[in-house]
Tab-separated table of C-alpha atoms and ligand atoms in Angstrom:
chain	number	residue	atom	x	y	z
A	838	MET	CA	-31.411	-68.967	182.483
A	839	ALA	CA	-29.738	-68.019	179.239
A	840	THR	CA	-26.756	-70.202	178.489
A	841	LYS	CA	-23.579	-68.384	177.726
A	842	LYS	CA	-22.521	-69.116	174.155
A	843	LYS	CA	-18.907	-70.093	173.834
A	844	ALA	CA	-17.184	-67.714	171.443
A	845	LYS	CA	-16.114	-69.661	168.357
A	846	LYS	CA	-12.434	-69.477	167.705
A	847	THR	CA	-11.823	-68.432	164.136
A	848	GLN	CA	-8.652	-69.627	162.555
A	849	VAL	CA	-6.921	-66.877	160.653
A	850	GLN	CA	-4.478	-67.714	157.949
A	851	LEU	CA	-2.699	-66.304	154.953
A	852	VAL	CA	-4.481	-66.630	151.616
A	853	LYS	CA	-2.836	-69.217	149.375
A	854	GLY	CA	-0.176	-67.763	147.100
A	855	MET	CA	0.203	-64.594	149.202
A	856	LYS	CA	3.181	-63.618	151.319
A	857	ASP	CA	3.769	-61.606	154.491
A	858	ILE	CA	6.893	-59.507	154.297
A	859	LEU	CA	8.145	-59.506	157.871
A	860	PRO	CA	10.421	-56.841	159.413
A	861	ASP	CA	13.681	-58.802	158.964
A	862	GLU	CA	13.015	-59.254	155.283
A	863	GLN	CA	12.040	-55.600	154.913
A	864	LEU	CA	15.755	-54.830	155.192
A	865	TYR	CA	16.207	-56.507	151.790
A	866	TRP	CA	13.180	-54.710	150.370
A	867	ASN	CA	14.592	-51.375	151.488
A	868	VAL	CA	17.898	-52.081	149.767
A	869	VAL	CA	16.152	-53.010	146.516
A	870	LYS	CA	13.790	-50.034	146.678
A	871	GLU	CA	16.680	-47.649	147.301
A	872	LYS	CA	18.471	-49.010	144.216
A	873	VAL	CA	15.330	-48.520	142.163
A	874	PHE	CA	14.878	-44.940	143.368
A	875	LYS	CA	18.524	-44.176	142.731
A	876	ALA	CA	18.364	-45.582	139.190
A	877	ALA	CA	15.230	-43.523	138.554
A	878	ARG	CA	17.043	-40.379	139.692
A	879	ASP	CA	20.214	-41.151	137.756
A	880	TYR	CA	18.439	-41.938	134.485
A	881	GLY	CA	15.694	-39.306	134.793
A	882	PHE	CA	12.584	-41.449	135.299
A	883	SER	CA	9.634	-40.039	137.269
A	884	ARG	CA	7.433	-42.148	139.483
A	885	ILE	CA	3.899	-42.999	138.442
A	886	ASP	CA	1.338	-44.872	140.553
A	887	THR	CA	-1.653	-46.234	138.722
A	888	PRO	CA	-4.561	-47.942	140.507
A	889	ILE	CA	-4.416	-51.631	141.332
A	890	VAL	CA	-7.872	-51.996	139.769
A	891	GLU	CA	-8.504	-51.318	136.075
A	892	PHE	CA	-11.236	-52.201	133.594
A	893	THR	CA	-10.790	-55.848	132.571
A	894	ASN	CA	-10.927	-54.746	128.972
A	895	LEU	CA	-7.650	-52.866	129.319
A	896	PHE	CA	-5.778	-56.131	129.834
A	897	LYS	CA	-7.791	-58.055	127.244
A	898	ARG	CA	-6.836	-55.504	124.608
A	899	THR	CA	-3.178	-55.154	125.519
A	900	VAL	CA	-1.831	-58.272	127.214
A	901	GLY	CA	-4.073	-60.330	124.926
A	902	GLU	CA	-7.317	-62.230	125.410
A	903	ASP	CA	-5.819	-65.644	124.783
A	904	THR	CA	-2.687	-65.254	126.915
A	905	ASP	CA	-2.531	-67.353	130.082
A	906	ILE	CA	-2.395	-64.182	132.154
A	907	VAL	CA	-5.716	-62.889	130.865
A	908	SER	CA	-7.545	-66.125	130.125
A	909	LYS	CA	-6.618	-68.021	133.292
A	910	GLU	CA	-4.900	-65.868	135.884
A	911	MET	CA	-6.766	-62.601	136.377
A	912	TYR	CA	-8.620	-61.732	139.543
A	913	SER	CA	-11.725	-60.331	137.848
A	914	PHE	CA	-15.034	-59.249	139.316
A	915	VAL	CA	-18.151	-57.272	138.550
A	916	THR	CA	-18.917	-54.296	140.806
A	917	PRO	CA	-22.407	-53.668	142.220
A	918	GLY	CA	-22.656	-50.960	139.526
A	919	GLY	CA	-21.962	-53.542	136.814
A	920	ASP	CA	-18.389	-52.546	135.915
A	921	LYS	CA	-16.121	-55.407	134.890
A	922	LEU	CA	-12.849	-54.838	136.717
A	923	SER	CA	-9.625	-56.754	137.354
A	924	LEU	CA	-6.711	-56.525	139.739
A	925	ARG	CA	-3.789	-55.576	137.528
A	926	PRO	CA	-1.674	-58.582	136.474
A	927	GLU	CA	1.025	-56.214	135.195
A	928	ASN	CA	1.594	-52.474	135.120
A	929	THR	CA	2.566	-51.457	131.584
A	930	ALA	CA	-1.020	-51.350	130.305
A	931	GLY	CA	-2.033	-49.059	133.190
A	932	VAL	CA	0.921	-46.756	132.597
A	933	VAL	CA	0.156	-46.422	128.876
A	934	ARG	CA	-3.539	-45.853	129.632
A	935	SER	CA	-2.504	-43.051	131.954
A	936	TYR	CA	-0.065	-41.612	129.389
A	937	ILE	CA	-2.900	-41.369	126.861
A	938	GLU	CA	-5.546	-40.151	129.295
A	939	HIS	CA	-3.370	-37.361	130.687
A	940	GLY	CA	-2.143	-36.158	127.286
A	941	MET	CA	1.503	-36.939	128.062
A	942	LEU	CA	1.962	-36.993	124.316
A	943	ASN	CA	2.279	-33.216	124.586
A	944	LEU	CA	5.272	-33.431	126.918
A	945	PRO	CA	8.857	-33.650	125.610
A	946	GLN	CA	9.353	-37.246	124.435
A	947	PRO	CA	10.253	-39.805	125.519
A	948	VAL	CA	8.279	-39.602	128.727
A	949	LYS	CA	10.242	-41.661	131.218
A	950	LEU	CA	8.199	-43.236	133.993
A	951	PHE	CA	8.812	-45.861	136.652
A	952	TYR	CA	6.452	-47.721	138.957
A	953	ILE	CA	6.726	-49.995	141.943
A	954	GLY	CA	3.850	-51.963	143.411
A	955	PRO	CA	1.944	-55.235	143.751
A	956	GLN	CA	0.562	-57.222	140.816
A	957	PHE	CA	-1.884	-60.133	140.915
A	958	ARG	CA	-1.942	-63.383	138.985
A	959	HIS	CA	-3.923	-66.449	139.999
A	960	ASP	CA	-1.123	-68.766	138.954
A	961	LYS	CA	-0.055	-72.043	140.581
A	962	PRO	CA	2.015	-71.000	143.632
A	963	GLN	CA	5.549	-72.399	143.905
A	964	ALA	CA	9.004	-71.207	144.925
A	965	GLY	CA	9.382	-67.678	143.567
A	966	ARG	CA	5.835	-67.584	142.240
A	967	TYR	CA	3.096	-65.855	144.200
A	968	ARG	CA	-0.406	-64.684	143.470
A	969	GLN	CA	0.382	-61.242	144.777
A	970	PHE	CA	3.902	-60.180	143.890
A	971	TRP	CA	5.718	-56.890	143.562
A	972	GLN	CA	7.205	-55.512	140.422
A	973	PHE	CA	9.107	-52.394	139.640
A	974	GLY	CA	9.325	-51.267	136.061
A	975	PHE	CA	10.768	-48.520	133.896
A	976	GLU	CA	8.982	-47.317	130.759
A	977	ALA	CA	10.325	-44.883	128.137
A	978	ILE	CA	7.357	-43.815	126.025
A	979	GLY	CA	7.533	-41.823	122.797
A	980	ASP	CA	10.844	-42.702	121.144
A	981	ASN	CA	11.816	-45.325	118.638
A	982	ASP	CA	15.596	-44.976	118.788
A	983	PRO	CA	17.537	-48.193	119.569
A	984	VAL	CA	19.672	-46.247	122.038
A	985	ILE	CA	16.595	-46.015	124.277
A	986	ASP	CA	16.155	-49.821	124.156
A	987	ALA	CA	19.802	-50.199	125.098
A	988	GLN	CA	19.563	-47.690	127.899
A	989	VAL	CA	16.480	-49.311	129.391
A	990	ILE	CA	18.221	-52.707	129.229
A	991	ILE	CA	21.277	-51.213	130.907
A	992	ILE	CA	19.130	-49.824	133.726
A	993	SER	CA	17.628	-53.252	134.429
A	994	TYR	CA	21.074	-54.836	134.216
A	995	ASN	CA	22.772	-52.290	136.457
A	996	ILE	CA	20.158	-52.436	139.198
A	997	LEU	CA	20.658	-56.184	139.569
A	998	LYS	CA	24.421	-56.022	139.173
A	999	GLU	CA	24.690	-53.346	141.851
A	1000	LEU	CA	22.594	-55.525	144.142
A	1001	GLY	CA	25.374	-58.097	143.827
A	1002	LEU	CA	23.703	-60.588	141.476
A	1003	ASP	CA	25.457	-62.350	138.614
A	1004	ILE	CA	23.054	-61.868	135.737
A	1005	GLN	CA	22.756	-62.180	132.022
A	1006	ILE	CA	20.427	-60.643	129.458
A	1007	GLN	CA	18.786	-63.093	127.059
A	1008	ILE	CA	17.757	-61.084	124.072
A	1009	ASN	CA	15.838	-61.483	120.834
A	1010	SER	CA	13.936	-59.397	118.348
A	1011	VAL	CA	10.306	-60.304	117.739
A	1012	GLY	CA	10.316	-58.021	114.696
A	1013	ASP	CA	7.848	-55.510	113.387
A	1014	GLU	CA	4.498	-56.223	111.730
A	1015	GLU	CA	6.048	-56.896	108.342
A	1016	SER	CA	8.659	-59.336	109.634
A	1017	ARG	CA	6.148	-61.074	111.845
A	1018	ALA	CA	3.562	-61.775	109.152
A	1019	ASN	CA	6.255	-63.494	107.139
A	1020	TYR	CA	7.747	-65.396	110.068
A	1021	MET	CA	4.382	-66.664	111.312
A	1022	LYS	CA	3.781	-68.337	107.945
A	1023	ILE	CA	7.164	-70.054	108.185
A	1024	LEU	CA	6.482	-71.153	111.773
A	1025	ARG	CA	3.083	-72.616	110.899
A	1026	GLN	CA	4.730	-74.610	108.129
A	1027	TYR	CA	7.389	-75.899	110.550
A	1028	TYR	CA	4.803	-77.047	113.082
A	1029	GLN	CA	2.324	-78.419	110.533
A	1030	ASP	CA	3.487	-82.027	110.654
A	1031	LYS	CA	4.387	-81.830	114.384
A	1032	LYS	CA	0.929	-80.654	115.414
A	1033	LYS	CA	-0.143	-83.932	116.982
A	1034	ASP	CA	2.802	-83.861	119.424
A	1035	LEU	CA	2.068	-80.385	120.774
A	1036	CYS	CA	0.466	-79.712	124.159
A	1037	VAL	CA	-3.217	-78.709	124.185
A	1038	ASP	CA	-2.427	-75.019	124.669
A	1039	CYS	CA	0.120	-74.978	121.839
A	1040	LYS	CA	-2.385	-76.585	119.461
A	1041	LYS	CA	-4.573	-73.517	120.048
A	1042	ARG	CA	-1.610	-71.147	119.887
A	1043	LEU	CA	-0.668	-72.516	116.470
A	1044	ILE	CA	-3.872	-71.080	115.039
A	1045	LYS	CA	-3.994	-67.745	116.856
A	1046	SER	CA	-0.440	-66.767	117.760
A	1047	PRO	CA	2.191	-69.267	116.639
A	1048	MET	CA	5.086	-67.251	118.090
A	1049	ARG	CA	3.909	-68.164	121.561
A	1050	LEU	CA	4.739	-71.795	120.863
A	1051	LEU	CA	8.363	-70.795	121.308
A	1052	ASP	CA	7.635	-69.639	124.827
A	1053	CYS	CA	5.794	-72.785	126.032
A	1054	LYS	CA	7.008	-74.202	129.337
A	1055	VAL	CA	6.145	-77.854	128.485
A	1056	LYS	CA	9.336	-79.843	127.970
A	1057	TYR	CA	8.556	-81.552	124.621
A	1058	CYS	CA	7.188	-78.274	123.201
A	1059	GLN	CA	10.412	-76.563	124.292
A	1060	GLU	CA	12.471	-79.201	122.487
A	1061	MET	CA	10.530	-78.565	119.294
A	1062	ALA	CA	10.942	-74.811	119.769
A	1063	LEU	CA	14.723	-75.175	119.860
A	1064	GLU	CA	14.692	-76.635	116.343
A	1065	ALA	CA	12.230	-74.079	114.978
A	1066	PRO	CA	13.170	-71.440	112.380
A	1067	GLN	CA	14.364	-68.299	114.132
A	1068	MET	CA	12.767	-64.875	113.963
A	1069	VAL	CA	16.122	-63.100	113.551
A	1070	ASP	CA	16.528	-64.766	110.149
A	1071	TYR	CA	13.245	-63.275	108.946
A	1072	LEU	CA	13.493	-59.719	110.207
A	1073	SER	CA	12.694	-56.873	107.809
A	1074	ASP	CA	15.703	-54.692	106.967
A	1075	ASP	CA	14.414	-52.000	109.249
A	1076	ALA	CA	13.828	-54.321	112.227
A	1077	LYS	CA	17.204	-55.998	111.670
A	1078	GLU	CA	19.042	-52.688	111.624
A	1079	HIS	CA	17.255	-51.613	114.801
A	1080	PHE	CA	18.175	-54.852	116.580
A	1081	MET	CA	21.799	-54.715	115.464
A	1082	SER	CA	22.097	-51.179	116.830
A	1083	VAL	CA	20.719	-52.254	120.202
A	1084	LEU	CA	23.320	-55.050	120.357
A	1085	GLU	CA	26.123	-52.674	119.380
A	1086	TYR	CA	25.221	-50.354	122.245
A	1087	LEU	CA	25.189	-53.307	124.639
A	1088	ASP	CA	28.603	-54.424	123.360
A	1089	GLU	CA	29.930	-50.944	123.891
A	1090	MET	CA	28.705	-51.007	127.498
A	1091	ASP	CA	30.035	-54.532	128.203
A	1092	VAL	CA	26.592	-55.839	129.095
A	1093	LYS	CA	26.611	-59.621	129.400
A	1094	TYR	CA	23.999	-60.945	126.954
A	1095	SER	CA	23.178	-63.982	124.892
A	1096	LEU	CA	20.973	-64.199	121.823
A	1097	ASP	CA	17.995	-66.395	122.579
A	1098	PRO	CA	15.491	-67.015	119.778
A	1099	THR	CA	12.926	-68.462	122.205
A	1100	ILE	CA	12.461	-65.155	124.035
A	1101	VAL	CA	9.178	-63.923	122.633
A	1102	ARG	CA	7.666	-62.719	125.934
A	1103	GLY	CA	4.217	-64.156	126.562
A	1104	LEU	CA	2.204	-61.004	125.923
A	1105	ASP	CA	0.644	-59.724	122.730
A	1106	TYR	CA	2.036	-56.254	122.840
A	1107	TYR	CA	5.740	-56.748	122.223
A	1108	THR	CA	7.455	-55.640	119.014
A	1109	ARG	CA	11.150	-55.631	118.039
A	1110	THR	CA	13.487	-55.921	121.042
A	1111	ALA	CA	12.478	-58.471	123.703
A	1112	TRP	CA	14.627	-59.627	126.599
A	1113	GLU	CA	14.671	-61.414	129.903
A	1114	ILE	CA	17.183	-61.221	132.731
A	1115	VAL	CA	18.317	-64.438	134.361
A	1116	GLU	CA	20.518	-65.031	137.336
A	1117	LEU	CA	23.458	-67.316	136.614
A	1118	SER	CA	24.281	-68.974	139.948
A	1119	ASN	CA	21.898	-71.848	139.333
A	1120	GLU	CA	22.579	-72.819	135.727
A	1121	GLY	CA	20.370	-75.887	135.830
A	1122	LYS	CA	17.242	-73.949	136.629
A	1123	LEU	CA	17.380	-70.422	135.343
A	1124	GLN	CA	14.517	-68.376	136.605
A	1125	ALA	CA	13.789	-65.003	135.062
A	1126	LEU	CA	14.103	-62.090	137.447
A	1127	GLY	CA	12.611	-59.712	134.954
A	1128	GLY	CA	11.926	-59.019	131.350
A	1129	GLY	CA	11.059	-56.295	128.960
A	1130	GLY	CA	10.691	-55.209	125.415
A	1131	ARG	CA	9.541	-52.671	122.914
A	1132	TYR	CA	5.800	-52.168	122.548
A	1133	ASP	CA	5.390	-49.741	119.668
A	1134	ASP	CA	1.743	-50.629	118.942
A	1135	LEU	CA	0.315	-50.590	122.445
A	1136	ALA	CA	-0.810	-46.951	122.620
A	1137	GLU	CA	-2.639	-47.294	119.315
A	1138	VAL	CA	-4.406	-50.453	120.479
A	1139	LEU	CA	-5.751	-48.352	123.366
A	1140	GLY	CA	-7.048	-45.649	121.043
A	1141	GLY	CA	-4.067	-43.293	121.382
A	1142	ARG	CA	-1.766	-42.032	118.668
A	1143	ALA	CA	0.946	-44.419	117.431
A	1144	THR	CA	3.639	-44.077	120.107
A	1145	PRO	CA	6.799	-46.164	120.139
A	1146	ALA	CA	7.839	-47.277	123.627
A	1147	VAL	CA	10.092	-49.648	125.498
A	1148	GLY	CA	10.224	-50.866	129.094
A	1149	PHE	CA	10.820	-53.667	131.547
A	1150	ALA	CA	9.366	-55.190	134.715
A	1151	MET	CA	11.262	-56.987	137.469
A	1152	GLY	CA	9.951	-59.320	140.139
A	1153	MET	CA	10.984	-58.109	143.577
A	1154	GLU	CA	10.334	-61.344	145.516
A	1155	ARG	CA	12.535	-63.231	143.069
A	1156	ILE	CA	15.321	-60.673	143.279
A	1157	ILE	CA	15.261	-60.877	147.066
A	1158	MET	CA	15.105	-64.674	146.990
A	1159	LYS	CA	18.250	-64.712	144.827
A	1160	MET	CA	20.002	-62.215	147.095
A	1161	GLN	CA	19.275	-64.474	150.062
A	1162	GLU	CA	20.307	-67.663	148.219
A	1163	ASN	CA	23.584	-65.991	147.256
A	1164	LYS	CA	24.091	-64.756	150.824
A	1165	ILE	CA	24.433	-61.173	149.688
A	1166	GLU	CA	25.064	-59.044	152.753
A	1167	ILE	CA	22.855	-56.076	153.358
A	1168	PRO	CA	23.493	-53.276	155.833
A	1169	LYS	CA	21.681	-53.899	159.129
A	1170	SER	CA	19.513	-51.039	160.311
A	1171	LYS	CA	22.052	-50.182	163.002
A	1172	ASP	CA	22.557	-46.562	162.379
A	1173	TYR	CA	21.393	-44.954	165.634
A	1174	ASP	CA	23.604	-42.353	167.241
A	1175	VAL	CA	22.049	-42.214	170.671
A	1176	PHE	CA	19.923	-44.294	173.042
A	1177	VAL	CA	17.920	-42.661	175.841
A	1178	ALA	CA	17.904	-44.835	178.986
A	1179	GLN	CA	15.886	-44.196	182.147
A	1180	LEU	CA	15.779	-45.525	185.714
A	1181	GLY	CA	12.634	-44.921	187.768
A	1182	VAL	CA	9.225	-43.399	187.143
A	1183	GLU	CA	10.278	-39.744	187.370
A	1184	ALA	CA	13.268	-40.303	185.133
A	1185	ARG	CA	11.069	-41.991	182.580
A	1186	LYS	CA	8.889	-38.898	182.279
A	1187	LYS	CA	11.971	-36.736	181.681
A	1188	ALA	CA	13.445	-39.307	179.302
A	1189	LEU	CA	10.274	-39.356	177.188
A	1190	LYS	CA	10.608	-35.606	176.804
A	1191	LEU	CA	14.329	-35.739	176.037
A	1192	PHE	CA	13.727	-38.396	173.399
A	1193	GLU	CA	11.114	-36.185	171.685
A	1194	GLU	CA	13.408	-33.148	171.746
A	1195	LEU	CA	16.304	-35.078	170.221
A	1196	ARG	CA	14.041	-36.656	167.600
A	1197	GLU	CA	12.639	-33.245	166.604
A	1198	ASP	CA	16.208	-31.974	166.256
A	1199	ASP	CA	16.983	-34.829	163.827
A	1200	PHE	CA	19.275	-36.810	166.077
A	1201	LYS	CA	19.228	-40.528	165.182
A	1202	VAL	CA	17.779	-41.421	168.554
A	1203	THR	CA	16.176	-44.569	169.915
A	1204	GLU	CA	14.811	-45.886	173.240
A	1205	ASN	CA	13.000	-48.697	174.987
A	1206	MET	CA	10.860	-47.089	177.662
A	1207	SER	CA	9.234	-50.335	178.770
A	1208	LYS	CA	12.538	-51.753	180.070
A	1209	LYS	CA	13.405	-50.912	183.657
A	1210	GLY	CA	16.924	-52.233	184.248
A	1211	LEU	CA	19.994	-50.420	182.944
A	1212	LYS	CA	21.697	-53.593	181.735
A	1213	ASP	CA	18.748	-54.508	179.519
A	1214	GLN	CA	18.687	-51.024	178.074
A	1215	LEU	CA	22.420	-50.963	177.381
A	1216	ASP	CA	22.129	-54.324	175.623
A	1217	ILE	CA	19.434	-52.930	173.366
A	1218	ALA	CA	21.475	-49.788	172.730
A	1219	ASN	CA	24.375	-52.002	171.659
A	1220	LYS	CA	22.210	-54.137	169.390
A	1221	ARG	CA	20.927	-51.019	167.686
A	1222	GLY	CA	24.448	-49.737	167.169
A	1223	ALA	CA	24.004	-46.575	169.275
A	1224	LYS	CA	27.255	-44.676	169.708
A	1225	TYR	CA	26.160	-43.014	172.979
A	1226	THR	CA	23.600	-43.737	175.678
A	1227	LEU	CA	22.119	-40.908	177.724
A	1228	ILE	CA	21.229	-42.220	181.182
A	1229	MET	CA	18.733	-40.489	183.468
A	1230	GLY	CA	18.016	-41.587	187.061
A	1231	GLN	CA	16.655	-39.905	190.190
A	1232	LYS	CA	20.043	-38.363	191.030
A	1233	GLU	CA	20.498	-36.829	187.575
A	1234	ILE	CA	17.014	-35.298	187.730
A	1235	SER	CA	17.724	-33.663	191.099
A	1236	ASP	CA	21.124	-32.404	189.862
A	1237	GLY	CA	19.855	-31.221	186.456
A	1238	THR	CA	22.368	-33.485	184.724
A	1239	VAL	CA	22.540	-36.494	182.399
A	1240	LEU	CA	25.095	-39.298	182.225
A	1241	ILE	CA	26.568	-39.789	178.774
A	1242	ARG	CA	28.106	-43.180	178.099
A	1243	ASP	CA	30.415	-43.849	175.162
A	1244	MET	CA	29.217	-47.273	174.040
A	1245	GLU	CA	32.554	-48.232	172.505
A	1246	SER	CA	34.825	-47.396	175.472
A	1247	GLY	CA	32.237	-47.675	178.258
A	1248	VAL	CA	33.441	-44.335	179.689
A	1249	GLN	CA	30.685	-42.299	181.388
A	1250	GLU	CA	30.658	-38.552	182.056
A	1251	ILE	CA	28.228	-36.216	183.741
A	1252	ILE	CA	26.948	-33.368	181.602
A	1253	ASP	CA	24.589	-30.479	182.202
A	1254	TYR	CA	21.049	-31.368	181.042
A	1255	LYS	CA	20.745	-27.994	179.306
A	1256	LYS	CA	23.871	-28.674	177.242
A	1257	VAL	CA	22.974	-32.204	176.248
A	1258	LYS	CA	22.471	-31.461	172.542
A	1259	ILE	CA	25.671	-29.392	172.222
A	1260	GLU	CA	27.710	-32.050	174.024
A	1261	LEU	CA	26.210	-34.844	171.972
A	1262	ARG	CA	26.846	-33.060	168.678
A	1263	LYS	CA	30.446	-32.326	169.667
A	1264	ARG	CA	31.122	-35.950	170.501
A	1265	LEU	CA	29.401	-37.332	167.396
A	1266	GLN	CA	31.383	-34.943	165.222
A	1267	LYS	CA	34.594	-36.108	166.854
A	1268	LYS	CA	33.718	-39.752	166.211
A	1269	ILE	CA	33.235	-38.989	162.509
A	1270	LEU	CA	36.616	-37.203	162.353
A	1271	ASP	CA	38.354	-40.062	164.192
A	1272	SER	CA	36.914	-42.671	161.860
A	1273	GLU	CA	37.898	-40.615	158.782
A	1274	GLN	CA	41.479	-40.431	160.052
A	1275	LYS	CA	41.567	-44.216	160.378
A	1276	ILE	CA	40.810	-44.502	156.641
B	576	AMP	P1	6.485	-60.937	133.329
B	576	AMP	O1	5.744	-59.667	133.171
B	576	AMP	O2	5.602	-62.137	133.429
B	576	AMP	O3	7.611	-61.135	132.389
B	576	AMP	O4	7.169	-60.813	134.749
B	576	AMP	C1	8.315	-60.070	134.976
B	576	AMP	C2	8.946	-60.567	136.239
B	576	AMP	O5	8.000	-60.497	137.312
B	576	AMP	C3	9.326	-62.039	136.197
B	576	AMP	O6	10.586	-62.203	135.603
B	576	AMP	C4	9.333	-62.395	137.655
B	576	AMP	O7	10.519	-61.979	138.283
B	576	AMP	C5	8.191	-61.580	138.200
B	576	AMP	N1	6.967	-62.402	138.287
B	576	AMP	C6	6.071	-62.688	137.323
B	576	AMP	N2	5.094	-63.466	137.791
B	576	AMP	C7	5.364	-63.679	139.099
B	576	AMP	C8	4.730	-64.397	140.161
B	576	AMP	N3	3.587	-65.052	139.950
B	576	AMP	N4	5.320	-64.396	141.380
B	576	AMP	C9	6.479	-63.727	141.610
B	576	AMP	N5	7.120	-63.036	140.653
B	576	AMP	C10	6.580	-63.006	139.419
């Protein structure tokens, strides 16, 4: 006799560094997304979605081969066809690739694009740091004017401010090619006799890209960075004038900022303006919610025509974490107008139909057909904020009527089934008028 094999229980679990976004938290995500969409509308940015997967080379050429992101943190793989691909660790490179590939150069400039979606970095997970995380970003491609830098900064600032966060921009200029060549020499000189005290990564950075030493997260490297000569003192006249104009615009708009010479942004592609946004409630441990900068050379690196551009990216998990830490209230999804309640099998059939008809007519209608008792259903209607409940039982079906209950006063009236929509609309309209008069 064949023995029956016991089915092996497989344990399912979340992959390390990943995060489920459960329904309660989605309320925060909706609020943030709505702000992003509103900002895009207000400032004239159009949405772009690029694929999550790109050729690995795209990131090597733009973000930089010896950055942590590319050298240590990319999810890379080779396809059965032999293509070397990576999950995107950031979205700017993909957007610029798309700009070039679709000839957006021929559109009126700047082309203003925004994106929202998941990014992937195989970093060490910790509070506010995931391996899959969401970013939204705004990119203005094709204009060199400092007013565009300022406007993009203002967008990032306003989104967070309107979400109720107390934030500050930390800003710097990483100069243009001319200023940088000069400054890198000065930096190498400064670090020459301190070399032995640097962390292993910074020793390598000193040879290839000394400006990244300023951005190191290791404490003793940070202390040395604070004493280092500052880029702003070595800017070319052109880069200095550009930076000063950006700051003047920010002053004009009362944007809270501080000059921070250590903001160099970890990636290769930044030029001129560079900034990060920090939240101020936890002074001891400022964590960046987002950052951005100008990247005038990026399109050329990818084989396109020289195209000045500026943009930013914000981390959505971190924004939401800060909103929760600061107990920022968000509207509950309690905006139903009407709940359809039913008592008995026959009534349920009719109620299903009534629900569909109301939904198709754009009433904000809700139900819970699996509940049988009226009390349970009224409780749910209350929790969902319904202003009226339509009640259908055996008697109402035989009479061709429906009971309408005002959830605030508890008053119930019988109405003709055929007039249910007219009666409902009349009452909802009256509620709006009454509440306007109270204001
Ligand atoms: P970056 O492109 O590294 O400057 O990232 C911009 C923003 O994305 C950061 O300020 C964070 O808010 C967010 N971010 C970056 N890496 C992560 C991560 N591993 N987990 C969660 N958020 C992240």
